[in-house]
Short mmCIF file of N, CA and C and ligand atoms in Angstrom, two decimals:
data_model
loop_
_atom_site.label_atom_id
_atom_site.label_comp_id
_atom_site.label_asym_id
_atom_site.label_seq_id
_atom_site.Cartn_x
_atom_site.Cartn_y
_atom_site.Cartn_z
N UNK Y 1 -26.16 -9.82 -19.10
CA UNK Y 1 -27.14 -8.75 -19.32
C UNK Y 1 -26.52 -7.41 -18.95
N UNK Y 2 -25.44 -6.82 -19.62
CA UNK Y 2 -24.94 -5.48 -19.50
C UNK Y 2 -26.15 -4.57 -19.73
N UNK Y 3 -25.97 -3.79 -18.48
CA UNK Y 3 -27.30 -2.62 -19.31
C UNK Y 3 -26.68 -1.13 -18.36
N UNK Y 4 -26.97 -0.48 -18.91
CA UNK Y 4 -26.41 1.02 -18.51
C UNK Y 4 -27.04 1.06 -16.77
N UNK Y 5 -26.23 1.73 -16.19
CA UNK Y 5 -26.56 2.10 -15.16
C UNK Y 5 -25.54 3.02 -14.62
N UNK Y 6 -26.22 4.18 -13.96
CA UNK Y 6 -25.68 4.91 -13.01
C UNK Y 6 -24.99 4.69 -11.76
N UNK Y 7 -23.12 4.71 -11.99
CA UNK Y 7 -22.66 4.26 -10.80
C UNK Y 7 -23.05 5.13 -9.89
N UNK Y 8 -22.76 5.84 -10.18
CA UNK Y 8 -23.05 7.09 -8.58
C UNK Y 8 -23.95 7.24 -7.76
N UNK Y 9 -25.15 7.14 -8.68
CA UNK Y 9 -26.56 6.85 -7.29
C UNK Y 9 -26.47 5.28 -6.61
N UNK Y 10 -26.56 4.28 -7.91
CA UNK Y 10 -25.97 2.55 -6.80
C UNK Y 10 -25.28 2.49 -6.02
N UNK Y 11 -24.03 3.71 -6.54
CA UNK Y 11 -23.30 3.28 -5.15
C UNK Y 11 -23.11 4.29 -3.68
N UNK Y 12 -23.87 5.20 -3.95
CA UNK Y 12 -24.05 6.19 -2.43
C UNK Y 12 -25.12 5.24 -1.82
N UNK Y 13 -26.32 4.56 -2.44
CA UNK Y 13 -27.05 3.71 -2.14
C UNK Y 13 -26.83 2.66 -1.17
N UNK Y 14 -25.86 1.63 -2.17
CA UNK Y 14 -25.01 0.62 -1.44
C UNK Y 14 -24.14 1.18 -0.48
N UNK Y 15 -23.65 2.41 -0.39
CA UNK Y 15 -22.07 2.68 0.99
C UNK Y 15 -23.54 2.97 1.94
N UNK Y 16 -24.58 3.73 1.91
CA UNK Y 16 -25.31 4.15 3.11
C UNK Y 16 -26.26 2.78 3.41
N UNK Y 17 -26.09 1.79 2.78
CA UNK Y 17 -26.79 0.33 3.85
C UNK Y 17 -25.83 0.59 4.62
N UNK Y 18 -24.50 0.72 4.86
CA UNK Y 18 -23.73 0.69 6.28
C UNK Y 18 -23.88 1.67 7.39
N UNK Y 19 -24.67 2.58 7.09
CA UNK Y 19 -24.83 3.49 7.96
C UNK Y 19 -24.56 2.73 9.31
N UNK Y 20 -25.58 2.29 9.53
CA UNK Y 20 -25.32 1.72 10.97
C UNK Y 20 -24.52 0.66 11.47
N UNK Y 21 -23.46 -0.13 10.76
CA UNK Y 21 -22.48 -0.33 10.55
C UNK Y 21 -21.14 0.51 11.20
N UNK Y 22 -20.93 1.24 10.14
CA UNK Y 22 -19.76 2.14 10.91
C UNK Y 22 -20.17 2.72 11.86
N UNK Y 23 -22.00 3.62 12.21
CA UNK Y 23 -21.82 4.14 13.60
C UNK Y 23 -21.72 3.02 14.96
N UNK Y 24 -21.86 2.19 14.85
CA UNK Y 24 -22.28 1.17 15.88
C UNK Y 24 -20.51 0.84 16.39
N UNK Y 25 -19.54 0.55 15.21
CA UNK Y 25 -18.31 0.86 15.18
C UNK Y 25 -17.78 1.70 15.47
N UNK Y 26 -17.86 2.87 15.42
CA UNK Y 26 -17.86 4.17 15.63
C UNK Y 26 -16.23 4.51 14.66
N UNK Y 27 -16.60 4.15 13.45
CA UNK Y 27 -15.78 4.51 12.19
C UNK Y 27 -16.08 5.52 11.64
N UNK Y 28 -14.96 6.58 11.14
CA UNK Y 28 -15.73 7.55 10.38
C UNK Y 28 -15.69 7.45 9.26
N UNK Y 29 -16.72 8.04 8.31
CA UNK Y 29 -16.47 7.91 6.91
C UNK Y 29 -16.37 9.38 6.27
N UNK Y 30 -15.60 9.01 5.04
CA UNK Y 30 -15.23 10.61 4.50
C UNK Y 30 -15.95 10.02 3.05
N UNK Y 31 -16.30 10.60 2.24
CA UNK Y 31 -16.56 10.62 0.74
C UNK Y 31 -16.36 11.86 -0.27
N UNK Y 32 -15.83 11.07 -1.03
CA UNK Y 32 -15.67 12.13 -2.41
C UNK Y 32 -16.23 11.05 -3.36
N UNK Y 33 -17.53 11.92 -4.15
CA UNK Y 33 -18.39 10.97 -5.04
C UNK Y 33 -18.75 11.64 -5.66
N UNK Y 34 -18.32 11.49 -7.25
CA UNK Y 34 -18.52 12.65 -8.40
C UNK Y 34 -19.77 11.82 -8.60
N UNK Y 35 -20.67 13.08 -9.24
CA UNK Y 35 -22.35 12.67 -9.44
C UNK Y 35 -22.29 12.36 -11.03
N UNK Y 36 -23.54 11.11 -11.31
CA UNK Y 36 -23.62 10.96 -12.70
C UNK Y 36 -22.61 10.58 -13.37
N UNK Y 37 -21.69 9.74 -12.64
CA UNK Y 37 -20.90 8.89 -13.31
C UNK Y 37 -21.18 7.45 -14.09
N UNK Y 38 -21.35 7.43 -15.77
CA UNK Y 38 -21.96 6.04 -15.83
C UNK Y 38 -21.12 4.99 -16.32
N UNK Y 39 -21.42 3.51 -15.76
CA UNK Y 39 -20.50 2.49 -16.44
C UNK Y 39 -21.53 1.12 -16.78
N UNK Y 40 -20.72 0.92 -18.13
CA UNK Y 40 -21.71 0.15 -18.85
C UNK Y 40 -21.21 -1.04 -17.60
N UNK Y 41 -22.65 -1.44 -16.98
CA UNK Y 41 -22.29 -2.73 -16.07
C UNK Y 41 -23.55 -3.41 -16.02
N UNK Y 42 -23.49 -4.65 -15.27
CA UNK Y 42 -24.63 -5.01 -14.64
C UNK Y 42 -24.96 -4.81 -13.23
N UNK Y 43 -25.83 -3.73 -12.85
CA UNK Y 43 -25.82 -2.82 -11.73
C UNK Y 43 -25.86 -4.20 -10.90
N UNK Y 44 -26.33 -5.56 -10.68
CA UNK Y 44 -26.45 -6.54 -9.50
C UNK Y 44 -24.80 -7.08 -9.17
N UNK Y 45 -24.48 -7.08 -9.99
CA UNK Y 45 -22.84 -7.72 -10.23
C UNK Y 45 -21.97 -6.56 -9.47
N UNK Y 46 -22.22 -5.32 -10.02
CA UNK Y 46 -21.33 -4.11 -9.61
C UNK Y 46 -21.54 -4.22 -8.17
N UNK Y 47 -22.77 -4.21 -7.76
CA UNK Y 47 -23.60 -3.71 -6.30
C UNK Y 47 -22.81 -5.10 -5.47
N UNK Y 48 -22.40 -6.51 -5.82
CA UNK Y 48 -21.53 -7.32 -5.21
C UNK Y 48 -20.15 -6.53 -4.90
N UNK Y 49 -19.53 -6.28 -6.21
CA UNK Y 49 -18.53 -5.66 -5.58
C UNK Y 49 -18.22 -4.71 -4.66
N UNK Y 50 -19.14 -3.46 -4.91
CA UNK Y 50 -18.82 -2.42 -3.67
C UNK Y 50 -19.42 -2.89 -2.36
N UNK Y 51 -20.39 -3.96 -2.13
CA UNK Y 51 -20.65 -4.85 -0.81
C UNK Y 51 -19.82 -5.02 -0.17
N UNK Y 52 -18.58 -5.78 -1.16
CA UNK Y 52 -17.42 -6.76 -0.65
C UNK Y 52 -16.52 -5.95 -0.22
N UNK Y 53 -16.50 -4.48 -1.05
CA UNK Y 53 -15.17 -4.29 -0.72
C UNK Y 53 -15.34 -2.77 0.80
N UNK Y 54 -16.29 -2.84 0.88
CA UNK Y 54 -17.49 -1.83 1.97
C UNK Y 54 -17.22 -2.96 2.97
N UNK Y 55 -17.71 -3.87 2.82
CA UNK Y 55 -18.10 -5.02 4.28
C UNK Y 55 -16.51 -5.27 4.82
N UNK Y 56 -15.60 -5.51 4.10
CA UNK Y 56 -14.05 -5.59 4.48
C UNK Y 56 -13.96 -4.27 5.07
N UNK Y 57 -13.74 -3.42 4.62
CA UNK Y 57 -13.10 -2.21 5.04
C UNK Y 57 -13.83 -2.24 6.45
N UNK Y 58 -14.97 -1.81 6.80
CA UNK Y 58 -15.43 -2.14 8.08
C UNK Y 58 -15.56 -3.26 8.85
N UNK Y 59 -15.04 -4.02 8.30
CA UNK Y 59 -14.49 -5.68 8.75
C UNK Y 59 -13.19 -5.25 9.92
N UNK Y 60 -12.37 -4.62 8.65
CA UNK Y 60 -10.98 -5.43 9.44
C UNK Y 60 -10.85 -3.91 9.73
N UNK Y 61 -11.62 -2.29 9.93
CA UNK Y 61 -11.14 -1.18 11.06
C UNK Y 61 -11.79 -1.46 12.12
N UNK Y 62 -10.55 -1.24 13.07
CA UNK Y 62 -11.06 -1.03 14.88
C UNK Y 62 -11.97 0.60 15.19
N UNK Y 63 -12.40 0.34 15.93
CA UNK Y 63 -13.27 1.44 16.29
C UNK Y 63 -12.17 2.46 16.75
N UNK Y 64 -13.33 3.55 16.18
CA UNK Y 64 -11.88 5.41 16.21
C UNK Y 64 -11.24 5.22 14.98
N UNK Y 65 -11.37 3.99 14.01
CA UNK Y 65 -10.74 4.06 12.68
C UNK Y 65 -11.61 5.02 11.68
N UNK Y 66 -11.12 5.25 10.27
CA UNK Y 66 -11.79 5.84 9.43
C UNK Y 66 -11.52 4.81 7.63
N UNK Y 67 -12.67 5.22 7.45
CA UNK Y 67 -12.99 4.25 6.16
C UNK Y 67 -13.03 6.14 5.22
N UNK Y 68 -12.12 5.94 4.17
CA UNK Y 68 -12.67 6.74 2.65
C UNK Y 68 -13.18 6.42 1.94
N UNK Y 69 -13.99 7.06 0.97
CA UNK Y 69 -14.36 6.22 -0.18
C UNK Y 69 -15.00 7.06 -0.92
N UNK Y 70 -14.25 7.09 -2.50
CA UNK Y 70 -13.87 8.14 -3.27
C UNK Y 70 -14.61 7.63 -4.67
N UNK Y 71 -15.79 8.08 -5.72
CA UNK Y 71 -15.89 7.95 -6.92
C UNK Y 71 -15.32 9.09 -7.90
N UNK Y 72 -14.25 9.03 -8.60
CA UNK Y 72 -13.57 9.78 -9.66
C UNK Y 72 -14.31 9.51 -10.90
N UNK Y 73 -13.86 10.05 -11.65
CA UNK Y 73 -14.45 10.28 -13.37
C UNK Y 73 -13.15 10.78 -13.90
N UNK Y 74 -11.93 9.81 -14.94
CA UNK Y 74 -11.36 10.62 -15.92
C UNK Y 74 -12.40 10.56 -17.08
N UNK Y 75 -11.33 10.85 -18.61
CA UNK Y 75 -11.97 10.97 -19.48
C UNK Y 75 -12.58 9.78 -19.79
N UNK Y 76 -12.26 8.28 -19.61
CA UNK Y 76 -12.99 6.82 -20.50
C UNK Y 76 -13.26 6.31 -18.92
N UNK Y 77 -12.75 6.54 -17.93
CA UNK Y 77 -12.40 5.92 -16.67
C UNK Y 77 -13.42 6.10 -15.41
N UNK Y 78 -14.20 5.47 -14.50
CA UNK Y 78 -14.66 5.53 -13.39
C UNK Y 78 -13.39 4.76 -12.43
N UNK Y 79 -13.56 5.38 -11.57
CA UNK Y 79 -12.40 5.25 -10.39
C UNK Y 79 -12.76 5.27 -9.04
N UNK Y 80 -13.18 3.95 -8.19
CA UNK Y 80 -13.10 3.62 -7.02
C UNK Y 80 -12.37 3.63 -5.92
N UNK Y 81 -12.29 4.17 -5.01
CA UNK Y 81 -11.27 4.06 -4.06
C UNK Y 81 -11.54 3.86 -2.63
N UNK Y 82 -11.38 2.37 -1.98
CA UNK Y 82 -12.25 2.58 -0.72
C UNK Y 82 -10.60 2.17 0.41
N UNK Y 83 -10.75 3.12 1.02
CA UNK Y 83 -9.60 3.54 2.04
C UNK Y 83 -9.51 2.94 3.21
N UNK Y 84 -9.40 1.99 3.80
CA UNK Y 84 -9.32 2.08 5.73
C UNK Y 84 -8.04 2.01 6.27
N UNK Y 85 -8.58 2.35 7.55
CA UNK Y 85 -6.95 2.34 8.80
C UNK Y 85 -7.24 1.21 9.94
N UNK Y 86 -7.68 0.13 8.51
CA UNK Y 86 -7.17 -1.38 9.70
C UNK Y 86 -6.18 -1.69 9.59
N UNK Y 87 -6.08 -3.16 9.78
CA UNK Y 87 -4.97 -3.89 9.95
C UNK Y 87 -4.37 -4.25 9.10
N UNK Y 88 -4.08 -3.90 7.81
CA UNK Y 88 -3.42 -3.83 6.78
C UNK Y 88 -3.19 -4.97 6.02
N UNK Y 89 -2.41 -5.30 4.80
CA UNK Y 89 -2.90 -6.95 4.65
C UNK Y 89 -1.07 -7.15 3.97
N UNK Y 90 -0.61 -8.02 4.44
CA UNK Y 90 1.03 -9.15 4.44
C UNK Y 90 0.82 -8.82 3.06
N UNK Y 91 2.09 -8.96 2.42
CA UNK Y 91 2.23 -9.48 1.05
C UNK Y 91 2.09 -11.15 0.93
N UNK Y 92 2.26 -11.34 1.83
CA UNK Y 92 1.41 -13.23 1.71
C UNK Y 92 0.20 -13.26 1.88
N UNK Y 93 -0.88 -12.61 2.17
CA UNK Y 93 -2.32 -12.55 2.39
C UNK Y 93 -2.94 -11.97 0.73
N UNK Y 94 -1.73 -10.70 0.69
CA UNK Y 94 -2.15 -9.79 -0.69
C UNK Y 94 -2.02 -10.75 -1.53
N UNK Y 95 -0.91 -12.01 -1.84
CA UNK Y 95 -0.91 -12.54 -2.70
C UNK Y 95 -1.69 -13.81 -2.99
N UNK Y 96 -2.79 -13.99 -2.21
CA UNK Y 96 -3.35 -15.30 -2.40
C UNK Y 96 -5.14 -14.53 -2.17
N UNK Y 97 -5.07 -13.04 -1.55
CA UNK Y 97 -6.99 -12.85 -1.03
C UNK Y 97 -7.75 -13.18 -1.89
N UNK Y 98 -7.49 -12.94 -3.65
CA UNK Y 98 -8.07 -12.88 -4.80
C UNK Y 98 -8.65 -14.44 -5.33
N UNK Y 99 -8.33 -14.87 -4.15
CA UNK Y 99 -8.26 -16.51 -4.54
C UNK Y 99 -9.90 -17.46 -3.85
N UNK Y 100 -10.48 -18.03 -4.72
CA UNK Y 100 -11.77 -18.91 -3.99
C UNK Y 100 -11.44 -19.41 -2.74
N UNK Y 101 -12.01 -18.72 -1.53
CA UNK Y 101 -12.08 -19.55 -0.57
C UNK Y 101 -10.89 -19.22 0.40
N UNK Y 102 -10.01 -18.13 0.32
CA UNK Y 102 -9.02 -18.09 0.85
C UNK Y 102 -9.55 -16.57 1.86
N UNK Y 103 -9.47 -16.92 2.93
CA UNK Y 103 -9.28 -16.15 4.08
C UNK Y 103 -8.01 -15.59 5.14
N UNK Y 104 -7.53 -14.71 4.68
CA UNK Y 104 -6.05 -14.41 5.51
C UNK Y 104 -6.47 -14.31 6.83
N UNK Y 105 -7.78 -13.49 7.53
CA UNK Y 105 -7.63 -13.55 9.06
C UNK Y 105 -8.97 -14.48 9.13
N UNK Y 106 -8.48 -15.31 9.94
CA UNK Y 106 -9.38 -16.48 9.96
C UNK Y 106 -10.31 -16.24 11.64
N UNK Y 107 -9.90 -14.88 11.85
CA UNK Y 107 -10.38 -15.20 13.40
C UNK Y 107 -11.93 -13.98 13.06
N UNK Y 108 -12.08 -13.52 11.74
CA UNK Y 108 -13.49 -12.82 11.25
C UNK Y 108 -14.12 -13.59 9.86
N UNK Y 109 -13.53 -15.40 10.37
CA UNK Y 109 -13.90 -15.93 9.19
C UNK Y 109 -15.51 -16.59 9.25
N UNK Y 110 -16.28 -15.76 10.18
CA UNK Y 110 -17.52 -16.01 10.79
C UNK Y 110 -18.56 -15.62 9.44
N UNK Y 111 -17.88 -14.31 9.93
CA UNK Y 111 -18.50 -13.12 8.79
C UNK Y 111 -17.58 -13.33 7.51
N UNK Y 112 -18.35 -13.95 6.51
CA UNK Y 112 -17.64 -14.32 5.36
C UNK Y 112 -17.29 -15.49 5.28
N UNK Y 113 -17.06 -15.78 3.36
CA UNK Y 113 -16.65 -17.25 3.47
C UNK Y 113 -15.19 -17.30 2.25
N UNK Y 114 -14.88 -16.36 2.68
CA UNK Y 114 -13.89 -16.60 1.29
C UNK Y 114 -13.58 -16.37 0.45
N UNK Y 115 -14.90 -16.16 -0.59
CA UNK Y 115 -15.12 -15.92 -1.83
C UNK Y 115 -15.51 -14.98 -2.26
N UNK Y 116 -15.36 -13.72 -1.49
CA UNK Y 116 -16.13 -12.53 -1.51
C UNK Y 116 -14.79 -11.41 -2.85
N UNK Y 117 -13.52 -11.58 -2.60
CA UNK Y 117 -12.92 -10.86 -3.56
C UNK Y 117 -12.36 -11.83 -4.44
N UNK Y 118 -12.85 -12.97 -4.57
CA UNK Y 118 -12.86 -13.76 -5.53
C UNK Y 118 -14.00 -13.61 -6.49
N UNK Y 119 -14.78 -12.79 -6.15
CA UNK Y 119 -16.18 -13.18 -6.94
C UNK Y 119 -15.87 -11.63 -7.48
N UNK Y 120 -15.62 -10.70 -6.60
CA UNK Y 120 -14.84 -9.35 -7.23
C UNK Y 120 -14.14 -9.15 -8.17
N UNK Y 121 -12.89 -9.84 -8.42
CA UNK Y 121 -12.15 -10.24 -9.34
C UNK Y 121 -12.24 -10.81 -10.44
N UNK Y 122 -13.76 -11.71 -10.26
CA UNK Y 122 -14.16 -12.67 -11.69
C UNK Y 122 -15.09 -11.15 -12.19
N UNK Y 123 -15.70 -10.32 -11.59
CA UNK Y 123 -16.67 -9.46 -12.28
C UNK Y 123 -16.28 -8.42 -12.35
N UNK Y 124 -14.73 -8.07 -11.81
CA UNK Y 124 -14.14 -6.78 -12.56
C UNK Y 124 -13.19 -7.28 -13.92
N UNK Y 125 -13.16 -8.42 -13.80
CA UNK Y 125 -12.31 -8.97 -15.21
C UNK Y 125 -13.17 -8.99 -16.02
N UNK Y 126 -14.58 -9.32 -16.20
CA UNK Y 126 -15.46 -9.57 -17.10
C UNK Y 126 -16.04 -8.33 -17.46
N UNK Y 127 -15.66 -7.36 -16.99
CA UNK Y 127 -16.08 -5.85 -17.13
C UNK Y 127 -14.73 -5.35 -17.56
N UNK Y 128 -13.65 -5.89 -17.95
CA UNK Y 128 -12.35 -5.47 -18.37
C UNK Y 128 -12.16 -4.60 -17.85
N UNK Y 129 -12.25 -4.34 -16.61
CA UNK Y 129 -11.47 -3.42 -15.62
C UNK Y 129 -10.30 -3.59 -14.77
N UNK Y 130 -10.15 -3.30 -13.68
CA UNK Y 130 -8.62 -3.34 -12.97
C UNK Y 130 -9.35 -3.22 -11.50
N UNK Y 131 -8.36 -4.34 -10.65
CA UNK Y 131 -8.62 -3.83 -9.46
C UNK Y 131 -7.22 -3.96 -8.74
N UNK Y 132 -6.76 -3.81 -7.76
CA UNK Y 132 -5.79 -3.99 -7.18
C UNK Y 132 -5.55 -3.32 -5.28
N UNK Y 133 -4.61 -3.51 -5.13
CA UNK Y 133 -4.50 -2.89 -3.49
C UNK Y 133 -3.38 -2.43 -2.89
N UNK Y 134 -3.27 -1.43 -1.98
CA UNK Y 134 -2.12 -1.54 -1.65
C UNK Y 134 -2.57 -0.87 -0.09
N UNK Y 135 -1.56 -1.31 0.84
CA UNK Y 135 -1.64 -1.47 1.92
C UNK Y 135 -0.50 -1.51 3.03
N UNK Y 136 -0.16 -0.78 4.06
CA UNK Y 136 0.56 -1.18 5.13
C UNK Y 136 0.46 -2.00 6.23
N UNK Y 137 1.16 -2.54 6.45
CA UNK Y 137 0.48 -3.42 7.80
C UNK Y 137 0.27 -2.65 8.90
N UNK Y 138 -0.65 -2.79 9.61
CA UNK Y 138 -0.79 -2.10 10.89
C UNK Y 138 -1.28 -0.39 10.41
N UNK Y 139 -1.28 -0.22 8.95
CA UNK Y 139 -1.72 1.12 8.85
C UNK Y 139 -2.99 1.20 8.11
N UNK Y 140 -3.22 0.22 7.32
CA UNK Y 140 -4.56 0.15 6.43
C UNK Y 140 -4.09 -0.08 5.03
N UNK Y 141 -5.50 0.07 4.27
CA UNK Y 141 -5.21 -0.67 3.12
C UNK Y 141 -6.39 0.30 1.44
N UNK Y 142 -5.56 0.54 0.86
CA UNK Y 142 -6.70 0.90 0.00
C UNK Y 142 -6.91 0.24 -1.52
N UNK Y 143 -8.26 -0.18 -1.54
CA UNK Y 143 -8.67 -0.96 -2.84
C UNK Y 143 -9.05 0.11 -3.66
N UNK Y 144 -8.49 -0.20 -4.93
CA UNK Y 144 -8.86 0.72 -5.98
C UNK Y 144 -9.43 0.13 -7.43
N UNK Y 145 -10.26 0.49 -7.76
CA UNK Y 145 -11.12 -0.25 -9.34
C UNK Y 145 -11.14 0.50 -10.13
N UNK Y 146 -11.01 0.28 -11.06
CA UNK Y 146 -11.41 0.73 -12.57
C UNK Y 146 -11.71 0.25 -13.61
N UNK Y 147 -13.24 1.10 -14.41
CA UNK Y 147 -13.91 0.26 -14.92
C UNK Y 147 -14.19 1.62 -15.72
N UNK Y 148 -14.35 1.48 -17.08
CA UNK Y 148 -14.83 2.04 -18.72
C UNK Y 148 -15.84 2.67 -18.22
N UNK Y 149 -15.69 4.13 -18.56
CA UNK Y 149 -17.20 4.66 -18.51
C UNK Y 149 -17.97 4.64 -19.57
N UNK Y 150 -19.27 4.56 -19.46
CA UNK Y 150 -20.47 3.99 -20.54
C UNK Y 150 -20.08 5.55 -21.67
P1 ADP K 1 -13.81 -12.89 3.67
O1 ADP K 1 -14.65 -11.66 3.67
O2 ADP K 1 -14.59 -14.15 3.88
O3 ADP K 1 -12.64 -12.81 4.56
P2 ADP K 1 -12.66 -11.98 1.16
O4 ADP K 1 -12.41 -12.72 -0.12
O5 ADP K 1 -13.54 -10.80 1.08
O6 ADP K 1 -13.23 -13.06 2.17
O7 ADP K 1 -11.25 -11.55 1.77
C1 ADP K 1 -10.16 -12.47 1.79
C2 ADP K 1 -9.10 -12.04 2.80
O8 ADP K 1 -8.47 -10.84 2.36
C3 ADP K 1 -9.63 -11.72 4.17
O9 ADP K 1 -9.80 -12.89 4.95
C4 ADP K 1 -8.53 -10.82 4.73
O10 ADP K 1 -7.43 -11.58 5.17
C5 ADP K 1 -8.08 -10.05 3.50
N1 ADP K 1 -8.73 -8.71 3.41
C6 ADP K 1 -9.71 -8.33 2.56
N2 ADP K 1 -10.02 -7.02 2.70
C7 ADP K 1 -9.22 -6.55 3.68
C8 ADP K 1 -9.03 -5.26 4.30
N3 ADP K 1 -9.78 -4.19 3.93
N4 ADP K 1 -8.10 -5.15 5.28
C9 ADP K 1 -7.35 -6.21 5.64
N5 ADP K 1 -7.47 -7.46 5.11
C10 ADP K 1 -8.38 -7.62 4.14
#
């Protein structure tokens, strides 16, 4: 059920359920969020992904860390970018996270089961978009998406 929806209001929506989240953490957040950005999606499917990739980022930063998180607009393109200064992720973790059920730090495998950027991955492919990551260890990590604007 693709139906038009407005990324930009779903998703200032979805980042401020964390409000109390990062303050309780005492993470800061920065945003850059172009307004009235639209992508042909299914706003319940989309609203999984920026969950998953929101609940990580304040997952794996230590407190005094900072989370970004950026909505762009090129010309066909919406552009995600969610930033932190955790613990960064191995190229052996990077190469298997995308996977059902696979957890690289198993010691926040409380919160979560696995399947959270697995289920990301099946619904940015089915939206013929792109996701990917890149990351230092020990410095943080930033996920980036892209998905067709409506
Ligand atoms: P879960 O939330 O249950 O851990 P996910 O599929 O969301 O499952 O993530 C899989 C793994 O990818 C995590 O266990 C962790 O090792 C790694 N990971 C995901 N996001 C981050 C991040 N922002 N920083 C560091 N590691 C991450």
């Amino acid at each position: 059920s693709a139906c038009l929806s407005v990324a930009s209001s779903d998703f200032c929506e979805c980042l401020l359920q964390y409000e109390n989240v990062w303050e309780k953490a005492n993470i800061e957040i920065e945003t850059d969020i172009a307004e009235d950005v639209k992508v042909k999606a299914d706003a319940e499917l989309l609203g999984h992904v920026w969950n998953n990739l929101f609940s990580n980022a304040f997952k794996f930063t230590p407190s005094g860390g900072t989370v970004t998180v950026s909505l762009t607009a090129t010309d066909h393109h919406a552009i995600v970018k969610v930033t932190d200064t955790g613990c960064g992720i191995t190229p052996e973790v990077g190469a298997h996270m995308f996977e059902k059920f696979y957890q690289g730090d198993t010691s926040h495998s409380v919160q979560g089961n696995g399947l959270g950027l697995a289920l990301v991955k099946r619904v940015i492919d089915i939206m013929q978009g792109e996701i990917g990551v890149e990351s230092a260890v020990g410095k943080g990590s930033t996920f980036t998406v892209r998905i067709r604007r409506a």
